[in-house]
């Protein structure tokens, strides 16, 4: 029988990690820290493939145009960093965990660099396959490291396609 203290410990651990849902449903954010650096926008992939160029040019048009205007001429340095990890499927690339709108705007506006906080794989949990995001519910998870070692299809969690501009 699972003890209450074990459940509380597991819940606290999950709250300190980003939980990524399958089928690009999004993430549950956490309070973690990572390595702050500047990365090339061309090396980052937004992990919300349903937010394509049409999305950025229609639903978020004014927001994106304003962001591009503010990012030009080194204004990008004033933006908060995106949250990313080294892409688990594409060496040399980054997968954006949080900050997909900024990344999309920077790609469209041809802003070459973006500030990023790079998390370690230790900070990432994957909601088990078949899980649907539900507000206030903590899903069953597996660590990204364990998922990689067990051969879980990470393409269900991380896109390998860039925003086509």
PDB file of C-alpha atoms in Angstrom:
ATOM      1  CA  UNK A   1       0.000   0.000   0.000  1.00  0.00           C
ATOM      2  CA  UNK A   2       1.307   3.458  -0.925  1.00  0.00           C
ATOM      3  CA  UNK A   3       1.836   5.699   2.065  1.00  0.00           C
ATOM      4  CA  UNK A   4       0.501   9.244   2.089  1.00  0.00           C
ATOM      5  CA  UNK A   5       4.016  10.579   2.680  1.00  0.00           C
ATOM      6  CA  UNK A   6       5.191   8.842  -0.532  1.00  0.00           C
ATOM      7  CA  UNK A   7       2.337  10.413  -2.510  1.00  0.00           C
ATOM      8  CA  UNK A   8       3.138  13.863  -1.133  1.00  0.00           C
ATOM      9  CA  UNK A   9       6.822  13.404  -1.950  1.00  0.00           C
ATOM     10  CA  UNK A  10       5.993  12.315  -5.526  1.00  0.00           C
ATOM     11  CA  UNK A  11       3.594  15.261  -5.988  1.00  0.00           C
ATOM     12  CA  UNK A  12       6.231  17.712  -4.731  1.00  0.00           C
ATOM     13  CA  UNK A  13       8.792  16.231  -7.154  1.00  0.00           C
ATOM     14  CA  UNK A  14       6.371  16.610 -10.066  1.00  0.00           C
ATOM     15  CA  UNK A  15       5.687  20.234  -9.146  1.00  0.00           C
ATOM     16  CA  UNK A  16       9.405  21.052  -9.464  1.00  0.00           C
ATOM     17  CA  UNK A  17       9.567  19.665 -13.016  1.00  0.00           C
ATOM     18  CA  UNK A  18       8.006  20.558 -16.341  1.00  0.00           C
ATOM     19  CA  UNK A  19       5.446  17.986 -17.446  1.00  0.00           C
ATOM     20  CA  UNK A  20       5.141  17.612 -21.216  1.00  0.00           C
ATOM     21  CA  UNK A  21       1.953  16.049 -22.574  1.00  0.00           C
ATOM     22  CA  UNK A  22       1.768  13.752 -25.601  1.00  0.00           C
ATOM     23  CA  UNK A  23       0.342  14.915 -28.901  1.00  0.00           C
ATOM     24  CA  UNK A  24       1.599  18.470 -28.276  1.00  0.00           C
ATOM     25  CA  UNK A  25      -1.123  19.344 -25.772  1.00  0.00           C
ATOM     26  CA  UNK A  26       1.241  21.657 -23.912  1.00  0.00           C
ATOM     27  CA  UNK A  27       3.118  21.614 -20.628  1.00  0.00           C
ATOM     28  CA  UNK A  28       2.571  22.117 -16.939  1.00  0.00           C
ATOM     29  CA  UNK A  29       5.228  24.666 -15.933  1.00  0.00           C
ATOM     30  CA  UNK A  30       7.484  24.337 -12.923  1.00  0.00           C
ATOM     31  CA  UNK A  31       9.854  26.513 -10.977  1.00  0.00           C
ATOM     32  CA  UNK A  32      13.228  25.247 -12.089  1.00  0.00           C
ATOM     33  CA  UNK A  33      16.494  26.827 -13.041  1.00  0.00           C
ATOM     34  CA  UNK A  34      18.831  26.097 -15.867  1.00  0.00           C
ATOM     35  CA  UNK A  35      21.686  27.524 -17.854  1.00  0.00           C
ATOM     36  CA  UNK A  36      20.961  30.989 -19.256  1.00  0.00           C
ATOM     37  CA  UNK A  37      22.383  31.597 -22.703  1.00  0.00           C
ATOM     38  CA  UNK A  38      21.703  33.237 -26.040  1.00  0.00           C
ATOM     39  CA  UNK A  39      20.826  30.809 -28.820  1.00  0.00           C
ATOM     40  CA  UNK A  40      20.287  31.171 -32.536  1.00  0.00           C
ATOM     41  CA  UNK A  41      16.584  31.297 -33.378  1.00  0.00           C
ATOM     42  CA  UNK A  42      17.186  28.971 -36.330  1.00  0.00           C
ATOM     43  CA  UNK A  43      18.324  26.269 -33.879  1.00  0.00           C
ATOM     44  CA  UNK A  44      15.091  26.298 -31.835  1.00  0.00           C
ATOM     45  CA  UNK A  45      11.922  24.389 -32.634  1.00  0.00           C
ATOM     46  CA  UNK A  46       8.623  25.458 -31.120  1.00  0.00           C
ATOM     47  CA  UNK A  47       6.919  22.467 -29.563  1.00  0.00           C
ATOM     48  CA  UNK A  48       3.405  23.481 -30.578  1.00  0.00           C
ATOM     49  CA  UNK A  49       3.232  22.418 -34.248  1.00  0.00           C
ATOM     50  CA  UNK A  50      -0.489  23.244 -34.413  1.00  0.00           C
ATOM     51  CA  UNK A  51       0.531  26.903 -34.095  1.00  0.00           C
ATOM     52  CA  UNK A  52       1.651  27.303 -37.684  1.00  0.00           C
ATOM     53  CA  UNK A  53       2.360  30.385 -39.769  1.00  0.00           C
ATOM     54  CA  UNK A  54      -1.372  30.915 -40.356  1.00  0.00           C
ATOM     55  CA  UNK A  55      -1.977  30.989 -36.579  1.00  0.00           C
ATOM     56  CA  UNK A  56       0.707  33.646 -36.085  1.00  0.00           C
ATOM     57  CA  UNK A  57      -0.582  35.749 -39.008  1.00  0.00           C
ATOM     58  CA  UNK A  58      -4.273  35.615 -38.058  1.00  0.00           C
ATOM     59  CA  UNK A  59      -5.136  34.836 -34.429  1.00  0.00           C
ATOM     60  CA  UNK A  60      -1.951  36.416 -33.038  1.00  0.00           C
ATOM     61  CA  UNK A  61      -1.209  38.932 -35.803  1.00  0.00           C
ATOM     62  CA  UNK A  62      -1.195  42.133 -33.706  1.00  0.00           C
ATOM     63  CA  UNK A  63       0.613  40.429 -30.830  1.00  0.00           C
ATOM     64  CA  UNK A  64       3.313  39.058 -33.152  1.00  0.00           C
ATOM     65  CA  UNK A  65       3.766  42.351 -35.022  1.00  0.00           C
ATOM     66  CA  UNK A  66       4.164  44.232 -31.736  1.00  0.00           C
ATOM     67  CA  UNK A  67       6.649  41.666 -30.460  1.00  0.00           C
ATOM     68  CA  UNK A  68       8.700  41.889 -33.662  1.00  0.00           C
ATOM     69  CA  UNK A  69       8.756  45.680 -33.472  1.00  0.00           C
ATOM     70  CA  UNK A  70       9.952  45.566 -29.854  1.00  0.00           C
ATOM     71  CA  UNK A  71      12.581  42.886 -30.591  1.00  0.00           C
ATOM     72  CA  UNK A  72      14.305  44.741 -33.431  1.00  0.00           C
ATOM     73  CA  UNK A  73      17.562  46.650 -32.933  1.00  0.00           C
ATOM     74  CA  UNK A  74      18.653  44.531 -29.973  1.00  0.00           C
ATOM     75  CA  UNK A  75      15.291  44.976 -28.254  1.00  0.00           C
ATOM     76  CA  UNK A  76      15.199  41.152 -28.036  1.00  0.00           C
ATOM     77  CA  UNK A  77      17.644  41.441 -25.125  1.00  0.00           C
ATOM     78  CA  UNK A  78      14.814  42.923 -23.016  1.00  0.00           C
ATOM     79  CA  UNK A  79      12.539  39.887 -23.455  1.00  0.00           C
ATOM     80  CA  UNK A  80      12.402  37.194 -20.795  1.00  0.00           C
ATOM     81  CA  UNK A  81      14.139  33.988 -21.827  1.00  0.00           C
ATOM     82  CA  UNK A  82      12.303  31.125 -23.436  1.00  0.00           C
ATOM     83  CA  UNK A  83      12.543  27.788 -21.622  1.00  0.00           C
ATOM     84  CA  UNK A  84      14.129  25.023 -23.698  1.00  0.00           C
ATOM     85  CA  UNK A  85      15.976  21.734 -23.569  1.00  0.00           C
ATOM     86  CA  UNK A  86      18.506  20.209 -25.906  1.00  0.00           C
ATOM     87  CA  UNK A  87      16.261  18.542 -28.458  1.00  0.00           C
ATOM     88  CA  UNK A  88      16.120  14.820 -27.604  1.00  0.00           C
ATOM     89  CA  UNK A  89      15.771  13.828 -31.282  1.00  0.00           C
ATOM     90  CA  UNK A  90      17.796  16.447 -33.161  1.00  0.00           C
ATOM     91  CA  UNK A  91      21.387  17.019 -31.962  1.00  0.00           C
ATOM     92  CA  UNK A  92      22.397  20.677 -32.024  1.00  0.00           C
ATOM     93  CA  UNK A  93      18.796  21.897 -31.835  1.00  0.00           C
ATOM     94  CA  UNK A  94      16.619  23.047 -28.944  1.00  0.00           C
ATOM     95  CA  UNK A  95      13.017  22.169 -28.155  1.00  0.00           C
ATOM     96  CA  UNK A  96      11.083  25.092 -26.689  1.00  0.00           C
ATOM     97  CA  UNK A  97       9.148  24.078 -23.595  1.00  0.00           C
ATOM     98  CA  UNK A  98       7.771  27.549 -22.847  1.00  0.00           C
ATOM     99  CA  UNK A  99       7.925  30.653 -25.044  1.00  0.00           C
ATOM    100  CA  UNK A 100       6.582  29.349 -28.342  1.00  0.00           C
ATOM    101  CA  UNK A 101       4.856  32.653 -29.191  1.00  0.00           C
ATOM    102  CA  UNK A 102       8.124  34.584 -28.755  1.00  0.00           C
ATOM    103  CA  UNK A 103       9.988  32.050 -30.836  1.00  0.00           C
ATOM    104  CA  UNK A 104       7.365  32.189 -33.600  1.00  0.00           C
ATOM    105  CA  UNK A 105       7.465  35.983 -33.664  1.00  0.00           C
ATOM    106  CA  UNK A 106      11.270  36.027 -33.741  1.00  0.00           C
ATOM    107  CA  UNK A 107      11.302  33.544 -36.644  1.00  0.00           C
ATOM    108  CA  UNK A 108       8.749  35.557 -38.614  1.00  0.00           C
ATOM    109  CA  UNK A 109      10.567  38.826 -37.852  1.00  0.00           C
ATOM    110  CA  UNK A 110      13.951  37.285 -38.711  1.00  0.00           C
ATOM    111  CA  UNK A 111      15.339  38.209 -35.291  1.00  0.00           C
ATOM    112  CA  UNK A 112      18.481  36.029 -35.252  1.00  0.00           C
ATOM    113  CA  UNK A 113      18.963  35.445 -31.521  1.00  0.00           C
ATOM    114  CA  UNK A 114      16.854  34.806 -28.449  1.00  0.00           C
ATOM    115  CA  UNK A 115      17.600  34.493 -24.742  1.00  0.00           C
ATOM    116  CA  UNK A 116      16.963  31.012 -23.377  1.00  0.00           C
ATOM    117  CA  UNK A 117      17.111  29.113 -20.133  1.00  0.00           C
ATOM    118  CA  UNK A 118      18.238  25.610 -21.004  1.00  0.00           C
ATOM    119  CA  UNK A 119      16.924  22.961 -18.626  1.00  0.00           C
ATOM    120  CA  UNK A 120      18.454  19.565 -18.099  1.00  0.00           C
ATOM    121  CA  UNK A 121      16.574  16.390 -18.947  1.00  0.00           C
ATOM    122  CA  UNK A 122      16.304  15.865 -15.179  1.00  0.00           C
ATOM    123  CA  UNK A 123      13.783  18.735 -15.096  1.00  0.00           C
ATOM    124  CA  UNK A 124      11.440  17.085 -17.619  1.00  0.00           C
ATOM    125  CA  UNK A 125       8.670  14.559 -17.067  1.00  0.00           C
ATOM    126  CA  UNK A 126       6.489  13.152 -19.829  1.00  0.00           C
ATOM    127  CA  UNK A 127       2.818  12.462 -19.163  1.00  0.00           C
ATOM    128  CA  UNK A 128       2.198   8.858 -20.124  1.00  0.00           C
ATOM    129  CA  UNK A 129       0.875   8.178 -23.614  1.00  0.00           C
ATOM    130  CA  UNK A 130      -2.884   8.518 -23.876  1.00  0.00           C
ATOM    131  CA  UNK A 131      -2.984  11.146 -21.128  1.00  0.00           C
ATOM    132  CA  UNK A 132      -5.074  14.229 -21.828  1.00  0.00           C
ATOM    133  CA  UNK A 133      -4.280  17.494 -20.081  1.00  0.00           C
ATOM    134  CA  UNK A 134      -6.825  18.355 -17.384  1.00  0.00           C
ATOM    135  CA  UNK A 135      -6.630  21.448 -15.235  1.00  0.00           C
ATOM    136  CA  UNK A 136      -5.754  20.670 -11.654  1.00  0.00           C
ATOM    137  CA  UNK A 137      -4.952  17.000 -12.332  1.00  0.00           C
ATOM    138  CA  UNK A 138      -1.453  15.627 -11.980  1.00  0.00           C
ATOM    139  CA  UNK A 139      -0.891  12.907 -14.585  1.00  0.00           C
ATOM    140  CA  UNK A 140       1.091   9.719 -14.329  1.00  0.00           C
ATOM    141  CA  UNK A 141       4.554  10.496 -15.696  1.00  0.00           C
ATOM    142  CA  UNK A 142       7.861   9.051 -16.761  1.00  0.00           C
ATOM    143  CA  UNK A 143      11.145  10.931 -16.715  1.00  0.00           C
ATOM    144  CA  UNK A 144      12.529  11.977 -20.081  1.00  0.00           C
ATOM    145  CA  UNK A 145      15.711  10.027 -19.325  1.00  0.00           C
ATOM    146  CA  UNK A 146      13.723   6.839 -18.624  1.00  0.00           C
ATOM    147  CA  UNK A 147      11.571   7.368 -21.715  1.00  0.00           C
ATOM    148  CA  UNK A 148      14.696   7.645 -23.887  1.00  0.00           C
ATOM    149  CA  UNK A 149      16.254   4.516 -22.389  1.00  0.00           C
ATOM    150  CA  UNK A 150      13.010   2.520 -22.763  1.00  0.00           C
ATOM    151  CA  UNK A 151      12.637   3.433 -26.425  1.00  0.00           C
ATOM    152  CA  UNK A 152       9.401   5.413 -26.058  1.00  0.00           C
ATOM    153  CA  UNK A 153       8.530   7.227 -29.291  1.00  0.00           C
ATOM    154  CA  UNK A 154       9.542  10.768 -28.415  1.00  0.00           C
ATOM    155  CA  UNK A 155       8.043  12.114 -31.674  1.00  0.00           C
ATOM    156  CA  UNK A 156       4.735  12.058 -29.796  1.00  0.00           C
ATOM    157  CA  UNK A 157       6.184  14.685 -27.434  1.00  0.00           C
ATOM    158  CA  UNK A 158       8.724  16.665 -29.466  1.00  0.00           C
ATOM    159  CA  UNK A 159       8.202  18.021 -32.957  1.00  0.00           C
ATOM    160  CA  UNK A 160      10.986  17.692 -35.486  1.00  0.00           C
ATOM    161  CA  UNK A 161       9.470  20.206 -37.910  1.00  0.00           C
ATOM    162  CA  UNK A 162      10.314  23.870 -37.940  1.00  0.00           C
ATOM    163  CA  UNK A 163       7.848  26.708 -38.485  1.00  0.00           C
ATOM    164  CA  UNK A 164       7.653  27.221 -42.244  1.00  0.00           C
ATOM    165  CA  UNK A 165       7.929  30.907 -43.076  1.00  0.00           C
TER     166      UNK A 165
END
